[in-house]
CSV table of C-alpha atoms in Angstrom, one decimal:
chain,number,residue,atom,x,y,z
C,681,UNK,CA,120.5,62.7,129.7
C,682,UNK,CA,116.8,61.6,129.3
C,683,UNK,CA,115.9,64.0,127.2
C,684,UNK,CA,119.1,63.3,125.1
C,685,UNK,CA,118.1,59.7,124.8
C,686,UNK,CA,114.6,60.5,123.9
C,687,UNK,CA,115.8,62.5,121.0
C,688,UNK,CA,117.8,59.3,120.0
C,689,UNK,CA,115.2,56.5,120.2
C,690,UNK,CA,112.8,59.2,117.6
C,691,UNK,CA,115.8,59.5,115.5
C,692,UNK,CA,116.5,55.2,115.1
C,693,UNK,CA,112.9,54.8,115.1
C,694,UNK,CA,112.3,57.5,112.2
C,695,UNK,CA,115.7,56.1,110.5
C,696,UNK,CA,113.8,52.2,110.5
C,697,UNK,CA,110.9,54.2,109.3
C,698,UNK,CA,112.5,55.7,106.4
C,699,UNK,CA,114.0,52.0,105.4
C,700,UNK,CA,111.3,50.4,105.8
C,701,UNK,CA,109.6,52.7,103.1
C,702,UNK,CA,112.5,52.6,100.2
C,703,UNK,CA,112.6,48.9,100.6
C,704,UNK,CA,108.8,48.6,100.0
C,705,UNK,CA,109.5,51.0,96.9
C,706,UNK,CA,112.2,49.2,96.0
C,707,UNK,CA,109.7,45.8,95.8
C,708,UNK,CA,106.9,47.9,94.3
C,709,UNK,CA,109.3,49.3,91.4
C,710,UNK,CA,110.9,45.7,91.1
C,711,UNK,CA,107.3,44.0,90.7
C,712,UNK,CA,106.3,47.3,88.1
C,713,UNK,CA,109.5,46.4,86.2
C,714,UNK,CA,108.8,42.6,86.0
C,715,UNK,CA,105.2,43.2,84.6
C,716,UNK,CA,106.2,45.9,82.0
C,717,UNK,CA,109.1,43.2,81.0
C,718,UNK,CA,106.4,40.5,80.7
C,719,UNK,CA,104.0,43.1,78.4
C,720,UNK,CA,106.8,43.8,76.3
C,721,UNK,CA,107.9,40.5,75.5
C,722,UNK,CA,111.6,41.1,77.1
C,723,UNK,CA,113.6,37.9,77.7
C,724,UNK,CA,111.7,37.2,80.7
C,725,UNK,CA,108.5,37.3,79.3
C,726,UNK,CA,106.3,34.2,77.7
C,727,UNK,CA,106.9,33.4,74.3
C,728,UNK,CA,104.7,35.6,72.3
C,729,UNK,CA,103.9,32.2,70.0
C,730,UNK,CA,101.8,31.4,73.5
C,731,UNK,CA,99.4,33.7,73.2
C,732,UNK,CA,98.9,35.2,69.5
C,733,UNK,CA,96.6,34.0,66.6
C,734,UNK,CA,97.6,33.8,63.3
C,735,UNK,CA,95.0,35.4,61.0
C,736,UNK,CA,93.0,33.7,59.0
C,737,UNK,CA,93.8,33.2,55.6
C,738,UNK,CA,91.5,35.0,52.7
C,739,UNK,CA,88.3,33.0,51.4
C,740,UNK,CA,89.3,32.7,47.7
C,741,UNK,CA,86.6,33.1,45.1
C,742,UNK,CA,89.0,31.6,42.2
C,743,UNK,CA,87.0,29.0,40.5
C,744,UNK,CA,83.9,30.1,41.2
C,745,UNK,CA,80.4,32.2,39.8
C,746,UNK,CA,78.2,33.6,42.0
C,747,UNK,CA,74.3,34.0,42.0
C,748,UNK,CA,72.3,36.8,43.7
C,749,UNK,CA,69.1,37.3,44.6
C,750,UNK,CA,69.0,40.5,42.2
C,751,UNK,CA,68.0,40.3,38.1
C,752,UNK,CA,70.4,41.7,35.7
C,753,UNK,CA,69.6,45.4,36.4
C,754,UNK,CA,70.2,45.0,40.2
C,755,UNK,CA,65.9,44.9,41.3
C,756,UNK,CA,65.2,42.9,43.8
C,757,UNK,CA,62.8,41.0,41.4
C,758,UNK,CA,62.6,38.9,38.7
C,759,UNK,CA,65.6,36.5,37.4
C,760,UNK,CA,68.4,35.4,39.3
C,761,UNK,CA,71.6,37.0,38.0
C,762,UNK,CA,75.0,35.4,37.6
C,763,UNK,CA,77.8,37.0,37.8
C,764,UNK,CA,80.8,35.4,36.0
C,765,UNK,CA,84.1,35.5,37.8
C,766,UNK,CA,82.4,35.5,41.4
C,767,UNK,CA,83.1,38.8,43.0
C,768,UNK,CA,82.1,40.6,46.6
C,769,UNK,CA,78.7,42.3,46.3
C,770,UNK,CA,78.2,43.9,49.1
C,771,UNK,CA,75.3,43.7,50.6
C,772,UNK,CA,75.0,40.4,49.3
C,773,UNK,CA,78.3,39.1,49.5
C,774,UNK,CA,80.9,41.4,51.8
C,775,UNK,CA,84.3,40.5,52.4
C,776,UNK,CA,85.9,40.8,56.3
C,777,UNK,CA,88.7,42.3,57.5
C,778,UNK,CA,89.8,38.7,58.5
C,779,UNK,CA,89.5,37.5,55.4
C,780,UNK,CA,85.9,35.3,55.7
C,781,UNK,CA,82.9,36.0,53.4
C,782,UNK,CA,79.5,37.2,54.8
C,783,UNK,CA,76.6,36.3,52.9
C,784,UNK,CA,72.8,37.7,52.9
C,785,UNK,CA,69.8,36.0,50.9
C,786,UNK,CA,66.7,38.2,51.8
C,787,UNK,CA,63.4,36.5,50.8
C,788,UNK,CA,62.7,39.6,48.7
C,789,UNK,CA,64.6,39.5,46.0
C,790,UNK,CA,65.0,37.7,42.7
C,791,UNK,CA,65.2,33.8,42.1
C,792,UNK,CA,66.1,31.5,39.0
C,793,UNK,CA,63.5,29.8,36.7
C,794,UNK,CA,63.5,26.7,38.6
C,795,UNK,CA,63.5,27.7,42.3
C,796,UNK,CA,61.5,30.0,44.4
C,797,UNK,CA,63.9,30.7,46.8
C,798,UNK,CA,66.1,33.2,46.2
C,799,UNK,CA,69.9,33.1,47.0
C,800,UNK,CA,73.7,34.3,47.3
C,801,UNK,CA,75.3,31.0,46.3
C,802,UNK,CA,79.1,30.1,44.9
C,803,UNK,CA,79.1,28.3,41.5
C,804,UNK,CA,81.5,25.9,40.5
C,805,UNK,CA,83.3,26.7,37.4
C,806,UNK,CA,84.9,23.1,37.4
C,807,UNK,CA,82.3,20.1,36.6
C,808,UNK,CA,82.9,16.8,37.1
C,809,UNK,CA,81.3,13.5,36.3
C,810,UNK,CA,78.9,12.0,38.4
C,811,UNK,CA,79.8,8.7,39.5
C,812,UNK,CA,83.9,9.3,38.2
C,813,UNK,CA,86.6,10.1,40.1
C,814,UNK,CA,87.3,11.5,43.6
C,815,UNK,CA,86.2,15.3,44.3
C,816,UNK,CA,85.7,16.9,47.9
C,817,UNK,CA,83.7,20.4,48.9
C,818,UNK,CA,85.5,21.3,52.2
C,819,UNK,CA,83.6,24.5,54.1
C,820,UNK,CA,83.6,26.1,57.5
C,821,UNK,CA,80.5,28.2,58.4
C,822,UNK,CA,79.1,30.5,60.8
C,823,UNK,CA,74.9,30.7,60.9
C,824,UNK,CA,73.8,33.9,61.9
C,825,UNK,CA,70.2,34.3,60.9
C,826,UNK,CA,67.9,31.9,59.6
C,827,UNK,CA,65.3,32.5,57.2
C,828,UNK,CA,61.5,32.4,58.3
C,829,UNK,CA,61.4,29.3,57.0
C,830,UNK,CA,63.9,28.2,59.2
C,831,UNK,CA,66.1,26.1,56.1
C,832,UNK,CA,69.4,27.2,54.9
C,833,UNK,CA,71.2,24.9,51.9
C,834,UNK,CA,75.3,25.3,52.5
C,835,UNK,CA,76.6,22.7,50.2
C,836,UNK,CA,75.2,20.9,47.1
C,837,UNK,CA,76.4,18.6,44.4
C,838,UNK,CA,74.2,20.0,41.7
C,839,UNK,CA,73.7,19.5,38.0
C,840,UNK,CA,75.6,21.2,35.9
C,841,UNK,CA,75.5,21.9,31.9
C,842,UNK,CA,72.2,20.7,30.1
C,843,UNK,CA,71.1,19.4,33.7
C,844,UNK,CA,71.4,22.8,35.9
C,845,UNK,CA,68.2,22.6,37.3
C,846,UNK,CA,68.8,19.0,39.1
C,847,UNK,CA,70.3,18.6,42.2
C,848,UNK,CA,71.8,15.8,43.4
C,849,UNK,CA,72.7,16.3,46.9
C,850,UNK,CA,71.8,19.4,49.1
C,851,UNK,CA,73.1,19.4,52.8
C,852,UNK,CA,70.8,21.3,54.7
C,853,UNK,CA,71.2,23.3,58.5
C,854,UNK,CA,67.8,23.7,59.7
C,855,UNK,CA,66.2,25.7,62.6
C,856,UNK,CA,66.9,22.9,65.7
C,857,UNK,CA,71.0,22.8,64.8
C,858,UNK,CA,70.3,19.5,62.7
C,859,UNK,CA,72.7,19.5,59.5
C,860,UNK,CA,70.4,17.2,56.8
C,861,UNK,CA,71.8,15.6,53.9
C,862,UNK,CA,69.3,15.5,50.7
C,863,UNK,CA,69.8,13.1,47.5
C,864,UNK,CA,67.7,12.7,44.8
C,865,UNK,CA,66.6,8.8,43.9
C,866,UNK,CA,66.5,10.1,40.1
C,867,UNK,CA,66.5,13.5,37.9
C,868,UNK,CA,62.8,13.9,37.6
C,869,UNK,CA,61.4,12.8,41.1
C,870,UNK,CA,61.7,11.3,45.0
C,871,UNK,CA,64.3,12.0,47.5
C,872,UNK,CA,66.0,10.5,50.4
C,873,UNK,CA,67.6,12.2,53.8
C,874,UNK,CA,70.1,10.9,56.4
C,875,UNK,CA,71.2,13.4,59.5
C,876,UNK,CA,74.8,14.1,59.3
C,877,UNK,CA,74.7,16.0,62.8
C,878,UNK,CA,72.6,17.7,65.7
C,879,UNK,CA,73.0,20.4,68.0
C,880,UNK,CA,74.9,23.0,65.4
C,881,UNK,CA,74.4,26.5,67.5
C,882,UNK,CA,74.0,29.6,65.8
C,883,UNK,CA,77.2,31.8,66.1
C,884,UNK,CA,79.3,29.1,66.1
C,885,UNK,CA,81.8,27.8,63.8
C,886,UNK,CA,81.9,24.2,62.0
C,887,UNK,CA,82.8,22.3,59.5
C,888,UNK,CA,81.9,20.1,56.3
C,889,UNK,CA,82.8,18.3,53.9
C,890,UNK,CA,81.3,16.8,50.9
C,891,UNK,CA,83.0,14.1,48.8
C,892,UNK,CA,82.1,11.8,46.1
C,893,UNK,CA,84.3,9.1,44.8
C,894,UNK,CA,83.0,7.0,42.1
C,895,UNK,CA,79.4,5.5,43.4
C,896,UNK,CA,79.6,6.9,46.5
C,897,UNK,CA,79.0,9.7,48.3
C,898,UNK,CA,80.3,11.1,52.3
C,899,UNK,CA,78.8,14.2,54.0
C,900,UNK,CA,80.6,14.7,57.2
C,901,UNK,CA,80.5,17.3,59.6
C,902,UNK,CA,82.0,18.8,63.0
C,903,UNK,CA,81.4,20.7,65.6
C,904,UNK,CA,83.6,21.4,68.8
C,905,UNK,CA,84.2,17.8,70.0
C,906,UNK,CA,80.9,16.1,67.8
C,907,UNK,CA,81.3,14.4,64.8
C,908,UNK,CA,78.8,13.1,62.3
C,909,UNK,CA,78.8,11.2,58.7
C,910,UNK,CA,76.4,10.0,56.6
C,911,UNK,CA,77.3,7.9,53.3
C,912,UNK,CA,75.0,7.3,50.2
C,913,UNK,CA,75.0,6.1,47.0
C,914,UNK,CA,75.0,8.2,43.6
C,915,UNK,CA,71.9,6.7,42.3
C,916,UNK,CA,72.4,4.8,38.8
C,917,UNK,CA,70.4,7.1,37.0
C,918,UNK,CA,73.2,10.1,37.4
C,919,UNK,CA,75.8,8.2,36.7
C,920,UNK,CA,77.1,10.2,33.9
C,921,UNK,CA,75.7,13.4,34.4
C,922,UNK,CA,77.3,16.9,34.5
C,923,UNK,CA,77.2,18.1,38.2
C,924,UNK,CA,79.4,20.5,39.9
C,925,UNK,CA,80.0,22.0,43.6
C,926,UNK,CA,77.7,25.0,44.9
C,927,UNK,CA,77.9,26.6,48.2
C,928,UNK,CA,77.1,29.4,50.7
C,929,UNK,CA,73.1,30.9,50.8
C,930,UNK,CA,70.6,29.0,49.4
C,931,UNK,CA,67.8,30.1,51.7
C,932,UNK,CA,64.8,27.7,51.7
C,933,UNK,CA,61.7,30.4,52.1
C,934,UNK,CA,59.9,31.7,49.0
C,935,UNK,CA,60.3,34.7,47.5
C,936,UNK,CA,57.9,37.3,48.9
C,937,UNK,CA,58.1,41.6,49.8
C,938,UNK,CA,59.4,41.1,53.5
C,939,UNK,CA,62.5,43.3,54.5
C,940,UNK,CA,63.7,41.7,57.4
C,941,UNK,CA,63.7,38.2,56.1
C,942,UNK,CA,66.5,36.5,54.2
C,943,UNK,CA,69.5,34.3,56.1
C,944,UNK,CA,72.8,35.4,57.0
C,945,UNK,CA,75.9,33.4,57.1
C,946,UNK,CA,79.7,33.7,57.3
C,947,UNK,CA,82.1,31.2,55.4
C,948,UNK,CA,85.7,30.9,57.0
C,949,UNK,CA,87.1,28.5,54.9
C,950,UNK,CA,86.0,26.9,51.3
C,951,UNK,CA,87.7,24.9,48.7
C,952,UNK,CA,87.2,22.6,46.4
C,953,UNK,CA,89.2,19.8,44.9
C-alpha cells in the first residue's frame, strides 16, 4: 500500500506539472498572438494614422530659373550660367527621394559679372513691382555645411529686368545660427540689417518667409518653438523698380580653387505668391 501510494502522489504531482506547463504556453502563445495582431494592424491594434508620416510633397521648380556656379560649357570658371526652365543638376542641384532639393555652391566655380561669390540659386520668372501689391517667398531649409566664410544668402528680394545686379533685401544664416535680414538704403550704396532670429542649428529644419506689401517689408522666421520678425521699409528710391524672388545657395565666400569649400543646403518646402 505504500508503495502504491507513492506511485500516486508522482503521478498527481507530474499531472499538476504537465498543467502547469500548457497553461504557461497557452499565456506565451496568447501574448505572441496579441503582439503580431498589434504589428499587423488587426482590429485590436492602434490606428495606423497614430503612428505613420505622410511624405512630403515634391519641391516644385515651376516658375523658376536656376543659376550655377558653372559657365555655359559646364567649367567650373568663368560666367555664371542660367539655365531657363530651372531643372535638377546634379551635383549642384539633386532631387531626394522625399521630394526636397539639395543644393551645393563650391567656392570653385563660376560667378556672374557682378558678384564674386558663386552660387546654385532659384530665379523667379514672375517680377513684381517694388513698393505694389502683396507678394510672399515662403521656404523651409536644412543647413548642412557652411562655406569658409561662414555666410549663406537663402532668400532675396532682388532686382530684376534693367536692375538685375541690385538687391534689395538678402536674408542671411550665418556661422553662430543668427538668420540676418539685409536692405539696401538705395540702388547705388549703404545698407541696413535687423536679426530676424538666433540660435538656428545646423541639421535642423526651419522656416521663412519673406513678404512685401506695398512700402513695407516682413522677414519672419521659426524654429522649433522660437519665433522672430523683423519689419522694414522699401526705401523710396525702389519704389518702382523691377525686383523679383530668388532663393536657395548664394554662398557668401569668393571664388577661389578649393575643393572642399562651397555650402550645402536642403530646401523642404518653397513657394512663392
Amino acid at each position: 500500500m505504500k508503495d502504491h501510494d507513492n506511485l500516486r502522489t508522482l503521478f498527481n504531482t507530474g499531472r499538476r506539472r504537465r498543467a502547469l506547463v500548457a497553461g504557461a504556453g497557452a499565456l506565451a502563445l496568447t501574448g505572441a498572438l496579441s503582439v503580431t495582431a498589434f504589428l499587423s494592424g488587426s482590429a485590436s491594434a492602434a490606428p495606423a494614422h497614430a503612428t505613420s508620416k505622410s511624405p512630403a510633397a515634391a519641391v516644385s521648380l515651376s516658375g523658376w530659373n536656376l543659376t550655377l556656379p558653372v559657365d555655359s560649357s559646364g567649367c567650373q570658371c568663368g560666367s555664371a550660367t542660367e539655365i531657363s526652365p530651372a531643372t535638377v543638376k546634379s551635383p549642384w542641384l539633386v532631387r531626394n527621394s522625399d521630394g526636397s532639393l539639395t543644393f551645393w555652391a563650391p567656392t570653385k566655380g563660376a560667378h556672374t559679372p557682378h558678384s564674386l561669390h558663386p552660387r546654385t540659386e532659384l530665379v523667379s520668372t514672375a517680377d513684381f513691382t517694388a513698393g505694389s501689391g502683396t507678394h510672399t517667398l515662403t521656404g523651409t531649409f536644412v543647413m548642412q555645411k557652411l562655406p569658409s566664410a561662414n555666410d549663406i544668402i537663402i532668400g532675396q528680394i532682388h532686382g530684376g529686368g534693367s536692375s538685375s545686379a541690385i538687391p534689395l533685401l538678402m536674408l542671411h544664416y550665418r556661422n553662430n545660427g543668427e538668420l540676418v535680414v539685409v536692405t539696401r538704403k538705395n540702388p547705388t550704396s549703404g545698407s541696413t540689417s535687423a536679426t530676424v532670429l538666433t540660435g538656428v542649428p545646423m541639421n535642423a529644419a526651419f522656416s521663412y518667409t519673406i513678404t512685401q506689401s506695398g512700402m513695407k517689408m516682413t522677414v519672419t522666421a521659426t524654429y522649433g518653438g522660437k519665433h522672430g520678425s523683423a519689419v522694414v521699409p522699401v526705401p523710396s528710391s525702389f519704389r518702382g523698380m523691377d525686383v523679383r524672388f530668388q532663393a536657395g545657395d548664394y554662398q557668401q565666400t569668393n571664388a577661389n580653387n578649393s575643393s572642399t569649400d562651397g555650402g550645402r543646403l536642403t530646401v523642404t518646402a518653397l513657394s512663392q505668391s
